[in-house]
CSV table of C-alpha atoms in Angstrom, one decimal:
chain,number,residue,atom,x,y,z
A,1,MET,CA,15.8,12.6,98.1
A,2,CYS,CA,15.6,12.8,94.8
A,3,ALA,CA,17.3,9.5,92.6
A,4,GLU,CA,16.4,10.8,88.9
A,5,TYR,CA,19.3,12.9,87.2
A,6,THR,CA,18.6,16.2,86.5
A,7,THR,CA,20.9,18.0,82.8
A,8,PHE,CA,23.4,20.8,84.6
A,9,GLY,CA,24.6,23.5,82.0
A,10,LEU,CA,25.2,27.1,82.4
A,11,ALA,CA,24.4,29.7,79.1
A,12,PRO,CA,25.0,33.4,79.8
A,13,ALA,CA,21.7,35.9,80.4
A,14,MET,CA,20.6,39.1,80.9
A,15,ARG,CA,19.4,41.0,83.7
A,16,ALA,CA,17.8,44.2,80.8
A,17,GLY,CA,18.6,47.1,82.4
A,18,GLY,CA,16.3,50.5,80.5
A,19,VAL,CA,16.1,54.6,81.3
A,20,THR,CA,13.0,55.9,82.2
A,21,ASP,CA,11.3,59.1,83.5
A,22,GLY,CA,11.6,57.8,86.8
A,23,GLY,CA,14.6,56.0,87.1
A,24,TYR,CA,17.3,53.8,85.5
A,25,ARG,CA,17.8,50.3,86.1
A,26,ILE,CA,21.1,48.5,86.3
A,27,HIS,CA,22.1,46.3,83.3
A,28,ARG,CA,23.5,43.4,83.9
A,29,ASP,CA,25.7,39.4,81.8
A,30,PHE,CA,25.8,36.6,83.9
A,31,VAL,CA,25.7,33.4,83.1
A,32,ASP,CA,22.2,31.4,84.1
A,33,PHE,CA,22.4,27.6,85.3
A,34,ILE,CA,20.2,25.4,83.2
A,35,VAL,CA,18.5,22.4,83.9
A,36,ASP,CA,17.0,20.1,81.7
A,37,GLY,CA,17.5,22.2,79.5
A,38,ARG,CA,15.9,25.2,80.5
A,39,PRO,CA,16.6,28.1,82.3
A,40,LEU,CA,16.1,28.0,86.1
A,41,LEU,CA,15.2,31.1,87.1
A,42,PHE,CA,12.7,30.8,84.3
A,43,ARG,CA,10.3,28.8,86.6
A,44,LEU,CA,10.9,31.7,89.6
A,45,SER,CA,7.7,33.3,88.2
A,46,ASP,CA,8.4,36.6,87.6
A,47,LEU,CA,11.9,36.8,89.5
A,48,ASP,CA,14.0,40.5,89.2
A,49,ALA,CA,17.3,38.7,89.8
A,50,VAL,CA,20.9,37.5,89.1
A,51,SER,CA,23.4,34.2,89.5
A,52,PRO,CA,26.3,35.1,91.2
A,53,LEU,CA,28.2,34.3,88.1
A,54,ALA,CA,28.2,37.8,86.8
A,55,SER,CA,30.3,38.9,84.6
A,56,ASP,CA,31.0,42.8,86.0
A,57,VAL,CA,32.2,41.3,89.0
A,58,PRO,CA,36.6,41.5,89.2
A,59,PRO,CA,37.9,38.3,88.6
A,60,ALA,CA,39.1,36.5,92.0
A,61,ILE,CA,35.6,37.5,92.8
A,62,PHE,CA,33.4,35.1,90.1
A,63,THR,CA,36.8,32.6,90.5
A,64,ALA,CA,35.6,32.4,94.2
A,65,GLN,CA,31.5,32.3,93.3
A,66,VAL,CA,32.5,29.1,90.9
A,67,ARG,CA,35.2,27.0,93.5
A,68,SER,CA,32.5,28.0,96.2
A,69,LEU,CA,29.1,25.6,93.8
A,70,LEU,CA,32.0,23.1,92.4
A,71,LEU,CA,31.9,22.7,97.2
A,72,GLU,CA,35.4,23.6,97.1
A,73,SER,CA,34.5,25.7,99.9
A,74,PRO,CA,32.3,26.0,103.5
A,75,ALA,CA,28.8,27.4,102.4
A,76,PRO,CA,28.0,31.3,103.4
A,77,LEU,CA,24.6,30.5,104.4
A,78,PRO,CA,24.0,28.3,107.3
A,79,GLY,CA,22.9,25.4,106.9
A,80,GLY,CA,25.2,24.4,104.4
A,81,ARG,CA,22.6,27.0,101.6
A,82,TYR,CA,24.2,28.8,98.7
A,83,VAL,CA,22.7,32.0,96.5
A,84,VAL,CA,21.7,30.4,93.3
A,85,TYR,CA,19.7,33.4,93.0
A,86,GLY,CA,20.5,37.3,94.0
A,87,CYS,CA,19.3,41.4,93.8
A,88,PRO,CA,20.2,42.9,90.3
A,89,GLU,CA,21.6,46.3,92.2
A,90,CYS,CA,23.3,44.7,95.6
A,91,GLU,CA,24.7,41.8,97.6
A,92,ASP,CA,22.9,42.5,100.3
A,93,LEU,CA,21.0,39.0,101.9
A,94,ALA,CA,18.6,41.2,103.2
A,95,CYS,CA,16.7,42.8,99.0
A,96,GLY,CA,16.6,38.9,99.1
A,97,ALA,CA,17.9,36.0,98.0
A,98,VAL,CA,16.4,32.7,96.5
A,99,THR,CA,18.8,30.0,97.8
A,100,ALA,CA,19.7,26.4,97.9
A,101,VAL,CA,21.0,23.2,99.5
A,102,ILE,CA,24.2,22.2,97.9
A,103,GLN,CA,25.7,19.5,98.5
A,104,PRO,CA,27.9,15.8,97.7
A,105,ASP,CA,25.9,12.0,97.3
A,106,GLY,CA,28.5,10.8,96.4
A,107,GLU,CA,29.8,11.4,92.6
A,108,ASP,CA,26.7,13.3,91.9
A,109,VAL,CA,25.8,17.1,93.4
A,110,ILE,CA,22.1,17.9,94.4
A,111,TRP,CA,20.4,21.2,95.0
A,112,ARG,CA,17.5,20.8,96.9
A,113,ASP,CA,15.0,23.1,99.2
A,114,PHE,CA,15.3,26.5,98.1
A,115,ALA,CA,14.0,28.9,99.4
A,116,TRP,CA,13.2,32.6,99.3
A,117,GLN,CA,16.1,34.2,102.1
A,118,THR,CA,16.6,37.5,103.4
A,119,GLU,CA,17.2,37.0,106.7
A,120,GLU,CA,19.7,34.5,107.7
A,121,HIS,CA,18.2,31.4,108.3
A,122,ALA,CA,15.7,30.2,105.5
A,123,ASP,CA,11.7,28.7,106.4
A,124,LEU,CA,11.3,27.4,103.9
A,125,GLU,CA,7.3,26.5,105.5
A,126,LEU,CA,7.0,30.5,105.1
A,127,ASN,CA,8.9,31.0,101.8
A,128,GLY,CA,10.4,28.2,100.4
A,129,TYR,CA,10.1,27.2,96.5
A,130,HIS,CA,7.6,23.9,97.3
A,131,GLY,CA,7.4,23.0,93.6
A,132,ILE,CA,11.0,22.9,92.5
A,133,GLY,CA,13.9,20.7,92.9
A,134,PRO,CA,15.3,19.1,94.6
A,135,PHE,CA,17.3,18.2,91.5
A,136,ARG,CA,20.2,16.0,91.2
A,137,PHE,CA,23.5,16.3,89.2
A,138,ARG,CA,25.8,14.5,87.5
A,139,GLY,CA,28.8,15.2,89.4
A,140,ALA,CA,31.7,14.8,86.3
A,141,GLU,CA,28.3,16.8,84.2
A,142,TYR,CA,28.2,19.4,87.6
A,143,ARG,CA,32.0,19.9,87.0
A,144,ALA,CA,32.3,20.8,83.6
A,145,ALA,CA,30.1,23.0,83.1
A,146,LEU,CA,30.8,25.1,85.8
A,147,SER,CA,35.3,24.1,86.0
A,148,ALA,CA,34.9,25.7,82.4
A,149,LEU,CA,34.7,29.2,84.0
A,150,LEU,CA,37.5,29.0,85.3
A,151,ASN,CA,39.2,27.6,81.7
A,152,GLY,CA,38.5,31.1,80.2
A,153,SER,CA,35.8,30.6,79.0
A,154,ALA,CA,34.0,33.3,81.7
A,155,PRO,CA,31.3,35.5,80.3
A,156,ASP,CA,32.1,38.2,77.9
A,157,PRO,CA,32.2,41.7,79.5
A,158,ARG,CA,32.5,43.5,76.6
A,159,ARG,CA,29.2,46.1,77.7
A,160,ARG,CA,30.8,49.7,76.1
A,161,VAL,CA,29.2,50.1,73.2
A,162,LEU,CA,30.7,52.8,70.1
A,163,LEU,CA,28.5,55.4,68.8
A,164,ILE,CA,27.9,56.8,65.2
A,165,GLY,CA,26.9,60.0,64.4
A,166,ALA,CA,26.9,63.1,63.4
A,167,ARG,CA,24.3,64.6,65.7
A,168,VAL,CA,26.5,65.1,68.9
A,169,ALA,CA,23.9,66.1,71.4
A,170,VAL,CA,21.2,63.2,70.3
A,171,LEU,CA,24.5,60.8,70.8
A,172,ALA,CA,25.2,62.6,74.4
A,173,LYS,CA,22.1,62.0,76.0
A,174,LEU,CA,22.7,58.2,75.1
A,175,ALA,CA,25.9,58.2,76.2
A,176,ALA,CA,25.1,58.9,79.3
A,177,ALA,CA,22.5,56.8,79.6
A,178,LEU,CA,23.6,54.3,79.4
A,179,ARG,CA,25.9,54.7,81.6
A,180,THR,CA,23.9,56.0,83.5
A,181,ILE,CA,22.3,51.4,83.7
A,182,GLY,CA,26.4,50.1,83.6
A,183,VAL,CA,27.2,50.4,79.6
A,184,GLY,CA,29.9,52.6,78.8
A,185,ALA,CA,30.2,54.4,75.5
A,186,ASP,CA,31.9,56.2,73.1
A,187,ILE,CA,31.0,58.5,71.2
A,188,ALA,CA,33.0,59.0,67.3
A,189,HIS,CA,33.0,59.6,63.5
A,190,ASP,CA,34.4,56.6,62.9
A,191,ALA,CA,36.2,53.5,63.5
A,192,ASP,CA,39.3,53.7,60.7
A,193,HIS,CA,42.5,54.4,62.4
A,194,VAL,CA,40.9,52.8,65.7
A,195,PRO,CA,43.3,50.5,67.5
A,196,ALA,CA,42.2,46.7,67.0
A,197,ASP,CA,42.5,46.2,70.3
A,198,GLU,CA,39.9,48.6,71.2
A,199,LEU,CA,38.0,47.2,69.3
A,200,ARG,CA,37.8,44.4,70.2
A,201,GLY,CA,36.1,46.1,73.4
A,202,TYR,CA,32.7,46.8,72.1
A,203,GLY,CA,29.8,44.8,72.0
A,204,ALA,CA,27.7,46.5,70.2
A,205,VAL,CA,28.1,49.7,67.2
A,206,ALA,CA,25.7,52.1,66.5
A,207,PHE,CA,24.6,54.2,64.5
A,208,ALA,CA,22.6,57.5,64.7
A,209,PRO,CA,20.1,57.9,62.7
A,210,GLY,CA,20.7,60.2,59.7
A,211,THR,CA,24.0,58.5,59.3
A,212,GLY,CA,24.6,58.1,55.8
A,213,ASP,CA,25.4,54.4,53.6
A,214,GLN,CA,29.4,55.8,52.9
A,215,GLN,CA,30.1,56.2,57.2
A,216,ARG,CA,28.5,53.0,57.9
A,217,ALA,CA,30.0,50.7,55.7
A,218,ALA,CA,33.2,52.0,56.4
A,219,VAL,CA,32.5,51.3,59.9
A,220,ARG,CA,31.9,47.5,59.5
A,221,ARG,CA,34.6,47.8,57.4
A,222,ALA,CA,36.9,49.2,60.0
A,223,PHE,CA,35.7,45.9,63.0
A,224,GLU,CA,35.8,43.3,59.3
A,225,ARG,CA,39.6,44.0,59.3
A,226,ALA,CA,39.9,43.6,63.2
A,227,GLU,CA,38.1,40.5,62.9
A,228,VAL,CA,35.7,41.5,65.4
A,229,PRO,CA,32.6,40.5,64.8
A,230,VAL,CA,30.1,43.1,66.9
A,231,ALA,CA,26.5,44.0,66.8
A,232,ARG,CA,25.2,46.1,65.3
A,233,VAL,CA,22.5,48.9,66.0
A,234,ASP,CA,20.9,51.1,63.3
A,235,GLY,CA,18.9,54.0,65.2
A,236,LEU,CA,14.9,54.0,65.0
A,237,ALA,CA,14.3,58.0,65.7
A,238,PRO,CA,16.6,60.1,67.8
A,239,ILE,CA,14.0,59.3,71.1
A,240,VAL,CA,16.6,58.0,74.4
A,241,PRO,CA,14.1,55.2,75.9
A,242,LEU,CA,14.2,53.9,72.8
A,243,LEU,CA,17.8,53.8,71.4
A,244,VAL,CA,18.8,52.3,74.4
A,245,ALA,CA,16.8,49.5,74.2
A,246,GLN,CA,17.8,48.6,71.0
A,247,VAL,CA,21.3,48.5,72.7
A,248,GLU,CA,20.3,46.8,75.2
A,249,HIS,CA,19.1,44.0,72.2
A,250,ALA,CA,22.1,44.4,71.1
A,251,LEU,CA,24.2,42.7,73.5
A,252,ASP,CA,21.6,40.5,74.4
A,253,ARG,CA,23.8,36.6,74.2
A,254,SER,CA,21.3,34.2,75.8
A,255,PRO,CA,21.0,31.7,72.9
A,256,LEU,CA,17.3,33.0,71.6
A,257,GLU,CA,15.8,29.0,72.3
A,258,GLN,CA,16.3,30.3,75.9
A,259,ARG,CA,14.9,33.5,76.2
A,260,ARG,CA,11.6,35.0,77.5
A,261,LEU,CA,10.6,37.8,75.3
A,262,THR,CA,11.0,35.8,71.8
A,263,GLY,CA,8.5,37.7,69.2
A,264,LEU,CA,7.1,41.1,69.3
A,265,THR,CA,5.2,43.2,66.3
A,266,ALA,CA,3.3,46.3,65.9
A,267,THR,CA,0.0,47.7,63.8
A,268,ASP,CA,-1.6,51.0,64.7
A,269,GLY,CA,-4.2,48.5,66.2
A,270,GLU,CA,-2.3,46.4,68.4
A,271,ALA,CA,1.2,44.4,70.2
A,272,ASP,CA,1.9,41.1,69.1
A,273,VAL,CA,3.1,39.5,72.6
A,274,GLU,CA,5.0,35.8,72.5
A,275,ILE,CA,7.0,34.3,75.6
A,276,THR,CA,7.6,31.6,76.7
A,277,SER,CA,7.1,31.6,80.5
A,278,ALA,CA,4.9,32.9,82.2
A,279,CYS,CA,7.1,36.7,83.9
A,280,ARG,CA,5.6,40.2,83.4
A,281,VAL,CA,5.2,42.8,81.3
A,282,THR,CA,6.0,46.1,80.3
A,283,LEU,CA,5.0,48.0,76.6
A,284,THR,CA,5.8,50.8,75.5
A,285,ALA,CA,4.3,53.4,72.4
A,286,TYR,CA,7.4,56.3,71.9
A,287,ARG,CA,6.7,59.5,69.0
A,288,LEU,CA,8.0,62.4,67.9
A,289,ASP,CA,5.5,65.9,67.7
A,290,ARG,CA,5.3,68.4,65.6
A,291,PHE,CA,7.7,70.0,67.1
A,292,SER,CA,10.3,66.6,67.2
A,293,ARG,CA,9.5,66.5,71.1
A,294,THR,CA,9.6,63.1,72.7
A,295,ARG,CA,6.5,61.5,73.4
A,296,THR,CA,5.8,58.7,75.6
A,297,HIS,CA,2.7,56.5,75.9
A,298,GLU,CA,2.6,53.4,79.2
A,299,ILE,CA,0.3,50.9,76.8
A,300,PHE,CA,0.5,47.8,79.6
A,301,ASP,CA,2.3,46.4,82.6
A,302,GLY,CA,0.8,43.0,83.4
A,303,VAL,CA,2.6,39.3,83.9
A,304,LEU,CA,1.6,37.2,80.6
A,305,GLU,CA,1.9,33.8,80.6
A,306,PRO,CA,3.2,31.7,78.3
A,307,GLY,CA,2.8,31.6,73.9
A,308,ARG,CA,0.4,34.9,71.8
A,309,HIS,CA,-1.0,37.9,73.1
A,310,ARG,CA,-2.4,40.0,71.4
A,311,ILE,CA,-3.2,44.1,73.4
A,312,ALA,CA,-4.7,46.7,72.1
A,313,LEU,CA,-3.0,50.1,71.1
A,314,ASP,CA,-4.4,54.0,71.3
A,315,ALA,CA,-4.5,55.4,68.7
A,316,ARG,CA,-3.5,58.3,69.7
A,317,ALA,CA,-0.4,56.6,70.9
A,318,VAL,CA,0.9,55.3,68.4
A,319,LYS,CA,0.1,58.4,65.6
A,320,GLY,CA,2.4,59.0,62.9
A,321,PRO,CA,6.1,57.4,62.6
A,322,SER,CA,6.6,55.1,66.0
A,323,PHE,CA,7.5,51.9,68.0
A,324,VAL,CA,6.5,50.4,70.4
A,325,VAL,CA,9.6,48.8,73.3
A,326,ALA,CA,8.9,45.5,74.9
A,327,ARG,CA,10.0,44.8,78.3
A,328,THR,CA,10.8,41.9,80.9
A,329,SER,CA,13.8,41.0,83.6
A,330,GLY,CA,15.3,39.7,81.4
A,331,GLY,CA,14.9,40.8,77.6
A,332,VAL,CA,14.0,44.2,75.1
A,333,LEU,CA,12.4,44.1,72.1
A,334,VAL,CA,11.6,47.1,70.1
A,335,THR,CA,9.9,47.1,66.8
A,336,ALA,CA,8.3,50.5,64.7
A,337,VAL,CA,4.6,50.8,64.3
A,338,THR,CA,3.6,49.7,60.9
A,339,HIS,CA,0.5,51.2,59.5
């Protein structure tokens, strides 16, 4: 059994959604486990998963999940095993989940025998994460972090965005796309007469391309009067997948130092991407042609190691005003291509 102590903490995290021609991915906000100052999820290679502490589950279920991790109820799986990360689209064990034995050891709490599990019983020899754990947490630190979630420190559920602008057709398509991935969206011309309590339900306000400076300033003042801190999104172009990516980035409340995708720049010859842990990265270029039709080019899709990477851009993909979107399972960044 492990003798050295490991620090335990919690931090907000996001499973980035997305809209493509082939379908969509659901946006999920959750609380991640921070082990020795680093998200535990990052140790699991390129795993697309969320913890059981998701912001969109009913409060009673969220509380039950917290109390389960506090060992106040029996383990949900045989062998004292608990789900640590599960499928972001559903709660079915058959989709696969990372599980671990969680047990008390005196005042301490130990997480051990991590495994990928798709059936009632885990096969540690075949599916165990042999390089992860065991972790020994100080009981007081462990219980304080989880108990704080029961005292009003649950993840912020503001996954709604207020869309402002005159191009109703574009905003209607954007709102529909956001709702498809689980982000609520409302369309308005301004926010002058919206009650403060209603404004507090928004995590971001997005201005459609072409929105005037006076209109933007009036909306900002409305949120300031209501004392609502809100992320602001200035739409780069009337391209729905691009605007969805901008909104998702604005809704990301995870600490900057605990994000996987930390940098993105692009010129007409190459894109620079910076990541903090090995993960799958996709790069997509968007532009409008001379008939205002959206042109999409898949630039890169592969697993990258931590560090900074330069990826060549096809000149045809970034001809004229164009934009690049970088995605991992846990984040998204957007940049305009400089020529």
